[in-house]
Amino acid sequence: DQSHDRHANASCLLRRGWLRALDGSRPWGSIEIRPDRFGMKHYRLVVYPPGTNHAERRRVRVARGWPLWGAAAWILFELTLTHVTGPWTALAMSTTAVVGAGIVAMMMAGDPRRRVRTMYASSMVGLDDPVSAATVTKLKVFAGCLVEADDALRTSRLSPAEHEMLWWQVYDEIGSLRPAAARA
């Protein structure tokens, strides 16, 4: 009976971890700051369309993550199928399965996937490029606004409607920064 409880607890923990990875830590998207070995810092702010629900965000995250999970699945399929079939058959089957899964993920994500707004910025340590510095500052302000809104919502200093209104403001601001050709 105890082994069944441990198995159930482990299964529940694995499920929560999987859902946490699919949901992300923020309902509005994510912020990533990544240094590289050449003295550069890369920033990426991803903002989902306001009003998207958990299921829509999960589908968008799966579709946007396809290059990573697709590559991992392709390697796993290749390793497995090569032992069962010939190398060319394994290649065809692996590629078909992964590309097919990616197409299905993109289709299931639908319109919210196309409406995701992403802002990128890079800066080099010790180099004062005013355009890059202004973009990094703007990105940090947007991310800070969204994180503060999450904190205020959690502590009931903001209502869900006020939180979504701030989310909309950042979403619209990022949209206004894109070149006109990209918006068309």
Short mmCIF file of C-alpha atoms in Angstrom, two decimals:
data_model
loop_
_atom_site.label_atom_id
_atom_site.label_comp_id
_atom_site.label_asym_id
_atom_site.label_seq_id
_atom_site.Cartn_x
_atom_site.Cartn_y
_atom_site.Cartn_z
CA ASP A 1 0.00 0.00 0.00
CA GLN A 2 2.89 2.38 0.77
CA SER A 3 4.55 1.66 -2.56
CA HIS A 4 1.29 2.57 -4.31
CA ASP A 5 1.18 5.89 -2.38
CA ARG A 6 4.82 6.65 -3.29
CA HIS A 7 4.10 5.86 -6.94
CA ALA A 8 1.00 8.09 -6.88
CA ASN A 9 2.96 10.93 -5.23
CA ALA A 10 5.79 10.61 -7.76
CA SER A 11 3.29 10.57 -10.60
CA CYS A 12 1.55 13.65 -9.21
CA LEU A 13 4.88 15.44 -8.79
CA LEU A 14 5.90 14.56 -12.34
CA ARG A 15 2.56 15.81 -13.66
CA ARG A 16 2.88 19.09 -11.75
CA GLY A 17 6.40 19.57 -13.08
CA TRP A 18 5.25 18.86 -16.64
CA LEU A 19 2.34 21.30 -16.34
CA ARG A 20 4.62 23.92 -14.79
CA ALA A 21 6.97 23.60 -17.78
CA LEU A 22 4.02 23.96 -20.16
CA ASP A 23 2.44 26.85 -18.25
CA GLY A 24 5.61 28.82 -17.61
CA SER A 25 6.08 30.98 -14.56
CA ARG A 26 4.12 33.98 -15.86
CA PRO A 27 0.70 34.09 -17.55
CA TRP A 28 1.78 36.93 -19.85
CA GLY A 29 4.89 35.20 -21.25
CA SER A 30 8.55 35.17 -20.28
CA ILE A 31 11.73 37.18 -19.91
CA GLU A 32 15.13 35.72 -20.69
CA ILE A 33 18.51 37.34 -20.03
CA ARG A 34 21.40 35.35 -21.41
CA PRO A 35 25.07 36.34 -21.32
CA ASP A 36 27.45 34.87 -23.88
CA ARG A 37 31.16 34.31 -23.81
CA PHE A 38 32.01 37.36 -25.93
CA GLY A 39 30.81 39.97 -23.43
CA MET A 40 27.34 40.27 -24.91
CA LYS A 41 24.07 40.12 -23.00
CA HIS A 42 20.98 39.04 -24.91
CA TYR A 43 17.49 39.91 -23.70
CA ARG A 44 14.21 38.46 -24.91
CA LEU A 45 10.75 39.43 -23.73
CA VAL A 46 7.88 37.24 -24.96
CA VAL A 47 4.34 38.54 -24.40
CA TYR A 48 1.30 36.42 -25.22
CA PRO A 49 -1.90 38.07 -26.42
CA PRO A 50 -3.81 39.28 -23.34
CA GLY A 51 -6.87 37.23 -22.58
CA THR A 52 -5.40 33.91 -23.67
CA ASN A 53 -6.34 31.10 -21.35
CA HIS A 54 -4.13 28.33 -19.89
CA ALA A 55 -4.90 25.87 -22.68
CA GLU A 56 -4.13 28.39 -25.42
CA ARG A 57 -0.85 29.40 -23.76
CA ARG A 58 0.15 25.75 -23.39
CA ARG A 59 -0.49 25.10 -27.07
CA VAL A 60 1.50 28.22 -28.00
CA ARG A 61 4.42 27.18 -25.80
CA VAL A 62 4.42 23.68 -27.31
CA ALA A 63 4.41 25.12 -30.84
CA ARG A 64 7.12 27.70 -30.07
CA GLY A 65 9.22 25.02 -28.39
CA TRP A 66 9.02 22.67 -31.37
CA PRO A 67 12.59 23.30 -32.58
CA LEU A 68 13.95 22.07 -29.23
CA TRP A 69 11.59 19.20 -28.44
CA GLY A 70 11.38 18.28 -32.12
CA ALA A 71 15.17 17.91 -32.35
CA ALA A 72 15.25 15.82 -29.18
CA ALA A 73 12.40 13.61 -30.44
CA TRP A 74 14.07 13.23 -33.84
CA ILE A 75 17.33 12.03 -32.24
CA LEU A 76 15.45 9.63 -29.97
CA PHE A 77 13.45 8.25 -32.91
CA GLU A 78 16.60 7.90 -35.00
CA LEU A 79 18.41 6.01 -32.26
CA THR A 80 15.45 3.72 -31.68
CA LEU A 81 14.36 3.12 -35.26
CA THR A 82 17.85 2.56 -36.68
CA HIS A 83 18.03 -0.65 -34.67
CA VAL A 84 14.64 -1.79 -35.93
CA THR A 85 14.78 -0.72 -39.58
CA GLY A 86 17.46 0.35 -42.01
CA PRO A 87 19.10 3.78 -41.63
CA TRP A 88 17.25 5.37 -44.59
CA THR A 89 13.88 4.08 -43.41
CA ALA A 90 14.64 5.33 -39.88
CA LEU A 91 15.58 8.73 -41.30
CA ALA A 92 12.36 8.96 -43.30
CA MET A 93 10.17 7.80 -40.41
CA SER A 94 11.85 10.05 -37.82
CA THR A 95 11.71 13.10 -40.04
CA THR A 96 8.10 12.50 -41.04
CA ALA A 97 7.01 11.98 -37.43
CA VAL A 98 8.78 15.08 -36.09
CA VAL A 99 7.76 17.38 -38.94
CA GLY A 100 4.20 16.07 -38.68
CA ALA A 101 4.15 16.68 -34.93
CA GLY A 102 5.45 20.20 -35.48
CA ILE A 103 2.75 20.95 -38.05
CA VAL A 104 0.07 19.61 -35.71
CA ALA A 105 1.47 21.71 -32.83
CA MET A 106 1.44 24.85 -35.02
CA MET A 107 -2.11 24.19 -36.18
CA MET A 108 -3.36 23.51 -32.65
CA ALA A 109 -1.77 26.74 -31.37
CA GLY A 110 -3.72 28.63 -34.03
CA ASP A 111 -4.09 32.40 -34.08
CA PRO A 112 -2.65 33.10 -30.60
CA ARG A 113 0.72 31.75 -31.81
CA ARG A 114 0.83 34.31 -34.61
CA ARG A 115 -0.11 37.14 -32.25
CA VAL A 116 2.70 36.54 -29.73
CA ARG A 117 4.93 39.61 -29.49
CA THR A 118 8.64 39.22 -28.88
CA MET A 119 11.13 41.97 -28.15
CA TYR A 120 14.85 41.37 -28.47
CA ALA A 121 17.78 43.46 -27.30
CA SER A 122 21.52 42.96 -26.96
CA SER A 123 24.23 44.91 -25.26
CA MET A 124 27.98 44.57 -25.08
CA VAL A 125 29.70 45.10 -21.75
CA GLY A 126 31.79 48.29 -21.88
CA LEU A 127 30.31 49.53 -25.17
CA ASP A 128 27.91 52.44 -24.85
CA ASP A 129 25.75 52.07 -27.94
CA PRO A 130 22.85 54.47 -27.29
CA VAL A 131 20.35 52.63 -29.52
CA SER A 132 21.02 49.24 -27.90
CA ALA A 133 21.05 50.78 -24.41
CA ALA A 134 17.67 52.43 -25.04
CA THR A 135 16.18 49.15 -26.33
CA VAL A 136 17.52 47.22 -23.32
CA THR A 137 16.13 49.87 -20.96
CA LYS A 138 12.71 49.77 -22.65
CA LEU A 139 12.64 45.96 -22.51
CA LYS A 140 13.54 46.02 -18.81
CA VAL A 141 10.81 48.59 -18.10
CA PHE A 142 8.22 46.44 -19.90
CA ALA A 143 9.32 43.27 -18.09
CA GLY A 144 9.41 45.10 -14.75
CA CYS A 145 5.89 46.42 -15.29
CA LEU A 146 4.58 42.91 -16.01
CA VAL A 147 6.40 41.30 -13.07
CA GLU A 148 5.21 44.04 -10.71
CA ALA A 149 1.66 43.59 -12.00
CA ASP A 150 1.90 39.86 -11.23
CA ASP A 151 3.10 40.62 -7.70
CA ALA A 152 0.35 43.19 -7.18
CA LEU A 153 -2.28 40.73 -8.44
CA ARG A 154 -0.97 38.01 -6.12
CA THR A 155 -1.16 40.36 -3.09
CA SER A 156 -4.60 41.72 -4.15
CA ARG A 157 -3.28 45.24 -4.82
CA LEU A 158 -4.54 44.85 -8.42
CA SER A 159 -7.72 43.25 -9.66
CA PRO A 160 -7.54 40.70 -12.50
CA ALA A 161 -9.00 43.36 -14.84
CA GLU A 162 -6.32 45.90 -13.84
CA HIS A 163 -3.63 43.25 -14.30
CA GLU A 164 -4.89 42.47 -17.79
CA MET A 165 -5.06 46.19 -18.60
CA LEU A 166 -1.32 46.55 -17.79
CA TRP A 167 -0.64 43.42 -19.83
CA TRP A 168 -2.51 45.02 -22.77
CA GLN A 169 -0.49 48.24 -22.43
CA VAL A 170 2.84 46.40 -22.66
CA TYR A 171 1.55 44.18 -25.47
CA ASP A 172 0.42 47.22 -27.47
CA GLU A 173 3.67 49.12 -26.80
CA ILE A 174 5.75 46.20 -28.10
CA GLY A 175 3.48 46.04 -31.15
CA SER A 176 4.01 49.74 -31.84
CA LEU A 177 7.81 49.26 -31.80
CA ARG A 178 7.79 46.74 -34.66
CA PRO A 179 8.54 48.05 -38.14
CA ALA A 180 5.46 48.86 -40.25
CA ALA A 181 6.28 46.06 -42.73
CA ALA A 182 6.24 43.50 -39.90
CA ARG A 183 2.84 44.74 -38.65
CA ALA A 184 1.19 44.53 -42.09
#
